[in-house]
Amino acid sequence: MVDYLIVGAALALAIFILVRRVVHIGRGGGCGCEGGVQTTRRRRRRARRIDAERYPYVLELQVGGMHCENCARRIEGALQSLDVIAEAKLPGTVIVRSKHPIDKEACSKVARDAGYEVINATA
């Protein structure tokens, strides 16, 4: 009898975790893009004015595998670890701005480490 209770509790826990994950993806959390299906949720961002004089160095990355706004947020966060301002635009462009010269290879490596393919990087 105890064995049935343990198996039932484990099954109930697994179902609970699965339902939470599905709801989380449905609300825009996690990637959940499944290789090209874009989410319809709008990204909420604070409006920020980027002054070209303050950030004279610009790098444009063409990125493969960035299909939804969750992917865009993930790559922005990864690149901002390099002390730059990164703005991702669907379907696959990331604009990187900095006050100091930008290392193309470092940005490409961070993007690849985040799980995306860098197709082209132009300054």
N, C-alpha and C. Protein backbone atom coordinates (compact mmCIF):
# COMPACT_ATOMS: atom_id res chain seq x y z
N MET A 1 0.82 -1.20 0.00
CA MET A 1 0.00 0.00 0.00
C MET A 1 0.87 1.26 0.00
N VAL A 2 1.96 1.23 0.77
CA VAL A 2 2.86 2.37 0.84
C VAL A 2 3.51 2.62 -0.52
N ASP A 3 3.81 1.53 -1.25
CA ASP A 3 4.42 1.67 -2.58
C ASP A 3 3.50 2.42 -3.53
N TYR A 4 2.20 2.16 -3.47
CA TYR A 4 1.25 2.86 -4.32
C TYR A 4 1.19 4.35 -3.99
N LEU A 5 1.29 4.67 -2.71
CA LEU A 5 1.28 6.07 -2.31
C LEU A 5 2.52 6.80 -2.81
N ILE A 6 3.67 6.16 -2.74
CA ILE A 6 4.91 6.78 -3.21
C ILE A 6 4.87 6.99 -4.72
N VAL A 7 4.43 5.97 -5.45
CA VAL A 7 4.33 6.08 -6.91
C VAL A 7 3.31 7.15 -7.29
N GLY A 8 2.19 7.19 -6.60
CA GLY A 8 1.16 8.20 -6.88
C GLY A 8 1.66 9.61 -6.60
N ALA A 9 2.39 9.77 -5.49
CA ALA A 9 2.93 11.09 -5.17
C ALA A 9 3.97 11.52 -6.20
N ALA A 10 4.83 10.59 -6.62
CA ALA A 10 5.84 10.92 -7.64
C ALA A 10 5.17 11.29 -8.96
N LEU A 11 4.13 10.57 -9.34
CA LEU A 11 3.41 10.87 -10.58
C LEU A 11 2.73 12.23 -10.50
N ALA A 12 2.11 12.52 -9.36
CA ALA A 12 1.45 13.82 -9.18
C ALA A 12 2.47 14.96 -9.25
N LEU A 13 3.64 14.77 -8.65
CA LEU A 13 4.69 15.79 -8.69
C LEU A 13 5.18 16.01 -10.12
N ALA A 14 5.36 14.94 -10.88
CA ALA A 14 5.81 15.07 -12.27
C ALA A 14 4.79 15.82 -13.11
N ILE A 15 3.52 15.53 -12.92
CA ILE A 15 2.47 16.23 -13.67
C ILE A 15 2.43 17.70 -13.28
N PHE A 16 2.58 17.99 -11.99
CA PHE A 16 2.59 19.38 -11.53
C PHE A 16 3.73 20.16 -12.16
N ILE A 17 4.93 19.59 -12.19
CA ILE A 17 6.10 20.25 -12.78
C ILE A 17 5.89 20.47 -14.27
N LEU A 18 5.34 19.50 -14.97
CA LEU A 18 5.09 19.62 -16.40
C LEU A 18 4.10 20.75 -16.69
N VAL A 19 3.02 20.80 -15.92
CA VAL A 19 2.01 21.85 -16.12
C VAL A 19 2.61 23.23 -15.86
N ARG A 20 3.41 23.37 -14.81
CA ARG A 20 4.05 24.66 -14.53
C ARG A 20 4.95 25.09 -15.66
N ARG A 21 5.69 24.16 -16.24
CA ARG A 21 6.60 24.47 -17.35
C ARG A 21 5.82 24.93 -18.58
N VAL A 22 4.76 24.24 -18.89
CA VAL A 22 3.93 24.61 -20.05
C VAL A 22 3.33 26.00 -19.85
N VAL A 23 2.83 26.27 -18.66
CA VAL A 23 2.26 27.59 -18.38
C VAL A 23 3.34 28.66 -18.45
N HIS A 24 4.54 28.36 -17.96
CA HIS A 24 5.65 29.32 -17.99
C HIS A 24 6.01 29.68 -19.43
N ILE A 25 6.12 28.69 -20.30
CA ILE A 25 6.43 28.95 -21.72
C ILE A 25 5.29 29.72 -22.37
N GLY A 26 4.06 29.38 -22.06
CA GLY A 26 2.91 30.07 -22.64
C GLY A 26 2.84 31.53 -22.27
N ARG A 27 3.40 31.89 -21.13
CA ARG A 27 3.41 33.28 -20.69
C ARG A 27 4.61 34.04 -21.21
N GLY A 28 5.44 33.42 -22.02
CA GLY A 28 6.58 34.10 -22.59
C GLY A 28 7.87 33.84 -21.86
N GLY A 29 7.87 32.99 -20.88
CA GLY A 29 9.09 32.66 -20.16
C GLY A 29 9.82 31.54 -20.86
N GLY A 30 11.10 31.42 -20.64
CA GLY A 30 11.87 30.40 -21.34
C GLY A 30 11.85 30.70 -22.82
N CYS A 31 12.54 29.95 -23.60
CA CYS A 31 12.53 30.23 -25.02
C CYS A 31 11.22 29.78 -25.63
N GLY A 32 11.01 28.50 -25.70
CA GLY A 32 9.77 27.99 -26.21
C GLY A 32 9.50 28.33 -27.66
N CYS A 33 10.49 28.87 -28.37
CA CYS A 33 10.22 29.29 -29.75
C CYS A 33 10.23 28.11 -30.71
N GLU A 34 10.83 27.01 -30.31
CA GLU A 34 10.86 25.79 -31.12
C GLU A 34 11.34 26.05 -32.54
N GLY A 35 12.36 26.86 -32.68
CA GLY A 35 13.01 27.03 -33.97
C GLY A 35 12.28 27.87 -34.98
N GLY A 36 11.61 28.91 -34.58
CA GLY A 36 11.07 29.81 -35.57
C GLY A 36 9.68 30.33 -35.32
N VAL A 37 8.97 29.83 -34.33
CA VAL A 37 7.64 30.33 -34.04
C VAL A 37 7.80 31.52 -33.11
N GLN A 38 7.47 32.70 -33.62
CA GLN A 38 7.65 33.90 -32.82
C GLN A 38 6.51 34.07 -31.84
N THR A 39 6.84 34.55 -30.64
CA THR A 39 5.80 34.83 -29.67
C THR A 39 5.14 36.15 -30.02
N THR A 40 3.93 36.34 -29.56
CA THR A 40 3.20 37.56 -29.87
C THR A 40 3.28 38.58 -28.76
N ARG A 41 3.90 38.22 -27.65
CA ARG A 41 4.01 39.17 -26.55
C ARG A 41 4.97 40.28 -26.91
N ARG A 42 4.65 41.48 -26.48
CA ARG A 42 5.52 42.62 -26.72
C ARG A 42 6.52 42.73 -25.59
N ARG A 43 7.72 43.08 -25.93
CA ARG A 43 8.76 43.25 -24.93
C ARG A 43 8.56 44.60 -24.24
N ARG A 44 8.53 44.57 -22.93
CA ARG A 44 8.41 45.81 -22.16
C ARG A 44 9.80 46.31 -21.86
N ARG A 45 10.09 47.49 -22.33
CA ARG A 45 11.42 48.06 -22.13
C ARG A 45 11.29 49.48 -21.66
N ARG A 46 12.25 49.85 -20.87
CA ARG A 46 12.34 51.26 -20.51
C ARG A 46 12.88 51.99 -21.73
N ALA A 47 12.27 53.10 -22.03
CA ALA A 47 12.77 53.89 -23.15
C ALA A 47 14.11 54.48 -22.76
N ARG A 48 15.09 54.26 -23.61
CA ARG A 48 16.39 54.85 -23.33
C ARG A 48 16.90 55.50 -24.60
N ARG A 49 17.41 56.67 -24.40
CA ARG A 49 17.93 57.43 -25.52
C ARG A 49 19.42 57.15 -25.61
N ILE A 50 19.83 56.65 -26.74
CA ILE A 50 21.24 56.35 -26.92
C ILE A 50 21.87 57.48 -27.71
N ASP A 51 22.71 58.21 -27.05
CA ASP A 51 23.38 59.35 -27.65
C ASP A 51 24.60 58.85 -28.43
N ALA A 52 24.61 59.08 -29.72
CA ALA A 52 25.69 58.60 -30.58
C ALA A 52 27.05 59.16 -30.17
N GLU A 53 27.07 60.35 -29.59
CA GLU A 53 28.33 60.92 -29.16
C GLU A 53 28.90 60.19 -27.93
N ARG A 54 28.01 59.68 -27.08
CA ARG A 54 28.46 58.96 -25.89
C ARG A 54 28.89 57.53 -26.22
N TYR A 55 28.30 56.97 -27.27
CA TYR A 55 28.61 55.59 -27.68
C TYR A 55 29.03 55.59 -29.15
N PRO A 56 30.25 56.05 -29.43
CA PRO A 56 30.66 56.21 -30.83
C PRO A 56 30.99 54.89 -31.53
N TYR A 57 31.22 53.84 -30.80
CA TYR A 57 31.61 52.57 -31.42
C TYR A 57 30.37 51.68 -31.57
N VAL A 58 30.16 51.22 -32.80
CA VAL A 58 28.97 50.42 -33.10
C VAL A 58 29.40 49.16 -33.85
N LEU A 59 28.80 48.05 -33.48
CA LEU A 59 29.02 46.77 -34.14
C LEU A 59 27.66 46.15 -34.42
N GLU A 60 27.45 45.70 -35.65
CA GLU A 60 26.21 45.04 -36.01
C GLU A 60 26.47 43.56 -36.22
N LEU A 61 25.76 42.74 -35.48
CA LEU A 61 25.89 41.28 -35.60
C LEU A 61 24.66 40.72 -36.29
N GLN A 62 24.88 39.89 -37.27
CA GLN A 62 23.81 39.10 -37.88
C GLN A 62 23.84 37.75 -37.18
N VAL A 63 22.75 37.41 -36.50
CA VAL A 63 22.73 36.24 -35.63
C VAL A 63 21.70 35.24 -36.13
N GLY A 64 22.11 33.99 -36.22
CA GLY A 64 21.20 32.92 -36.59
C GLY A 64 20.69 32.22 -35.34
N GLY A 65 19.44 31.80 -35.37
CA GLY A 65 18.86 31.08 -34.25
C GLY A 65 18.10 31.97 -33.29
N MET A 66 18.03 33.26 -33.54
CA MET A 66 17.28 34.18 -32.69
C MET A 66 15.92 34.39 -33.34
N HIS A 67 14.91 33.68 -32.84
CA HIS A 67 13.61 33.66 -33.50
C HIS A 67 12.51 34.40 -32.76
N CYS A 68 12.69 34.60 -31.45
CA CYS A 68 11.60 35.20 -30.68
C CYS A 68 12.17 36.25 -29.73
N GLU A 69 11.29 36.94 -29.05
CA GLU A 69 11.73 38.00 -28.15
C GLU A 69 12.45 37.46 -26.92
N ASN A 70 12.15 36.23 -26.54
CA ASN A 70 12.89 35.63 -25.43
C ASN A 70 14.34 35.39 -25.85
N CYS A 71 14.54 34.95 -27.08
CA CYS A 71 15.90 34.78 -27.59
C CYS A 71 16.62 36.13 -27.63
N ALA A 72 15.90 37.17 -28.06
CA ALA A 72 16.49 38.51 -28.13
C ALA A 72 16.93 38.98 -26.75
N ARG A 73 16.09 38.77 -25.73
CA ARG A 73 16.46 39.17 -24.38
C ARG A 73 17.67 38.37 -23.89
N ARG A 74 17.72 37.09 -24.24
CA ARG A 74 18.83 36.26 -23.79
C ARG A 74 20.15 36.74 -24.38
N ILE A 75 20.17 37.06 -25.67
CA ILE A 75 21.43 37.48 -26.30
C ILE A 75 21.80 38.89 -25.85
N GLU A 76 20.82 39.77 -25.62
CA GLU A 76 21.12 41.10 -25.09
C GLU A 76 21.80 41.00 -23.73
N GLY A 77 21.24 40.18 -22.86
CA GLY A 77 21.82 40.02 -21.52
C GLY A 77 23.22 39.45 -21.57
N ALA A 78 23.43 38.48 -22.46
CA ALA A 78 24.76 37.88 -22.58
C ALA A 78 25.79 38.91 -23.05
N LEU A 79 25.42 39.70 -24.05
CA LEU A 79 26.36 40.69 -24.58
C LEU A 79 26.61 41.83 -23.60
N GLN A 80 25.62 42.18 -22.82
CA GLN A 80 25.78 43.28 -21.87
C GLN A 80 26.74 42.92 -20.75
N SER A 81 27.09 41.65 -20.63
CA SER A 81 28.11 41.26 -19.66
C SER A 81 29.48 41.79 -20.08
N LEU A 82 29.62 42.22 -21.34
CA LEU A 82 30.87 42.79 -21.84
C LEU A 82 30.95 44.30 -21.62
N ASP A 83 30.03 44.87 -20.84
CA ASP A 83 29.98 46.30 -20.57
C ASP A 83 29.73 47.10 -21.85
N VAL A 84 28.76 46.63 -22.63
CA VAL A 84 28.30 47.32 -23.83
C VAL A 84 26.79 47.43 -23.75
N ILE A 85 26.21 48.22 -24.62
CA ILE A 85 24.76 48.28 -24.75
C ILE A 85 24.40 47.46 -25.98
N ALA A 86 23.56 46.46 -25.79
CA ALA A 86 23.16 45.60 -26.89
C ALA A 86 21.66 45.71 -27.09
N GLU A 87 21.24 45.85 -28.35
CA GLU A 87 19.82 45.91 -28.67
C GLU A 87 19.55 44.93 -29.79
N ALA A 88 18.77 43.91 -29.50
CA ALA A 88 18.45 42.87 -30.48
C ALA A 88 17.15 43.22 -31.18
N LYS A 89 17.15 43.02 -32.49
CA LYS A 89 15.96 43.27 -33.31
C LYS A 89 15.69 42.01 -34.11
N LEU A 90 14.45 41.57 -34.07
CA LEU A 90 14.07 40.37 -34.82
C LEU A 90 14.04 40.69 -36.30
N PRO A 91 14.38 39.81 -37.15
CA PRO A 91 14.72 38.41 -36.94
C PRO A 91 16.20 38.14 -37.04
N GLY A 92 17.01 38.61 -36.15
CA GLY A 92 18.40 38.20 -36.14
C GLY A 92 19.45 39.28 -36.26
N THR A 93 19.14 40.51 -35.86
CA THR A 93 20.14 41.58 -35.88
C THR A 93 20.36 42.07 -34.46
N VAL A 94 21.61 42.23 -34.09
CA VAL A 94 21.95 42.78 -32.78
C VAL A 94 22.88 43.96 -33.00
N ILE A 95 22.49 45.11 -32.46
CA ILE A 95 23.31 46.31 -32.52
C ILE A 95 24.02 46.45 -31.18
N VAL A 96 25.34 46.51 -31.21
CA VAL A 96 26.15 46.63 -30.00
C VAL A 96 26.81 48.00 -30.03
N ARG A 97 26.64 48.76 -28.94
CA ARG A 97 27.23 50.10 -28.84
C ARG A 97 28.12 50.17 -27.61
N SER A 98 29.18 50.96 -27.72
CA SER A 98 30.11 51.07 -26.60
C SER A 98 30.83 52.41 -26.63
N LYS A 99 31.36 52.77 -25.46
CA LYS A 99 32.17 53.97 -25.35
C LYS A 99 33.61 53.69 -25.74
N HIS A 100 33.96 52.41 -25.78
CA HIS A 100 35.32 51.98 -26.09
C HIS A 100 35.29 51.08 -27.32
N PRO A 101 36.42 50.90 -28.00
CA PRO A 101 36.43 50.01 -29.16
C PRO A 101 35.88 48.62 -28.81
N ILE A 102 35.11 48.07 -29.72
CA ILE A 102 34.42 46.80 -29.50
C ILE A 102 35.23 45.67 -30.12
N ASP A 103 35.45 44.63 -29.36
CA ASP A 103 36.15 43.44 -29.83
C ASP A 103 35.14 42.52 -30.52
N LYS A 104 35.23 42.42 -31.85
CA LYS A 104 34.30 41.58 -32.61
C LYS A 104 34.35 40.13 -32.16
N GLU A 105 35.56 39.64 -31.94
CA GLU A 105 35.71 38.24 -31.56
C GLU A 105 35.09 37.96 -30.19
N ALA A 106 35.25 38.88 -29.24
CA ALA A 106 34.66 38.68 -27.91
C ALA A 106 33.13 38.67 -27.99
N CYS A 107 32.56 39.58 -28.77
CA CYS A 107 31.10 39.62 -28.94
C CYS A 107 30.61 38.35 -29.63
N SER A 108 31.32 37.91 -30.65
CA SER A 108 30.94 36.69 -31.35
C SER A 108 31.01 35.48 -30.43
N LYS A 109 32.04 35.43 -29.61
CA LYS A 109 32.19 34.30 -28.68
C LYS A 109 31.07 34.29 -27.66
N VAL A 110 30.71 35.43 -27.11
CA VAL A 110 29.63 35.50 -26.13
C VAL A 110 28.31 35.07 -26.77
N ALA A 111 28.06 35.51 -27.99
CA ALA A 111 26.83 35.12 -28.69
C ALA A 111 26.80 33.62 -28.95
N ARG A 112 27.94 33.06 -29.36
CA ARG A 112 27.99 31.60 -29.59
C ARG A 112 27.82 30.84 -28.29
N ASP A 113 28.43 31.33 -27.21
CA ASP A 113 28.28 30.68 -25.91
C ASP A 113 26.84 30.72 -25.41
N ALA A 114 26.09 31.74 -25.83
CA ALA A 114 24.68 31.85 -25.45
C ALA A 114 23.80 30.93 -26.31
N GLY A 115 24.40 30.31 -27.32
CA GLY A 115 23.66 29.34 -28.13
C GLY A 115 23.22 29.84 -29.50
N TYR A 116 23.83 30.90 -29.98
CA TYR A 116 23.43 31.46 -31.28
C TYR A 116 24.61 31.43 -32.25
N GLU A 117 24.28 31.44 -33.52
CA GLU A 117 25.30 31.40 -34.57
C GLU A 117 25.51 32.83 -35.10
N VAL A 118 26.75 33.30 -35.07
CA VAL A 118 27.06 34.63 -35.60
C VAL A 118 27.38 34.46 -37.09
N ILE A 119 26.56 35.04 -37.93
CA ILE A 119 26.72 34.92 -39.37
C ILE A 119 27.67 35.97 -39.90
N ASN A 120 27.53 37.20 -39.37
CA ASN A 120 28.35 38.30 -39.86
C ASN A 120 28.49 39.34 -38.75
N ALA A 121 29.63 39.98 -38.68
CA ALA A 121 29.87 41.06 -37.72
C ALA A 121 30.52 42.21 -38.46
N THR A 122 29.82 43.35 -38.52
CA THR A 122 30.36 44.52 -39.21
C THR A 122 30.38 45.72 -38.29
N ALA A 123 31.48 46.46 -38.36
CA ALA A 123 31.63 47.66 -37.53
C ALA A 123 31.14 48.87 -38.29
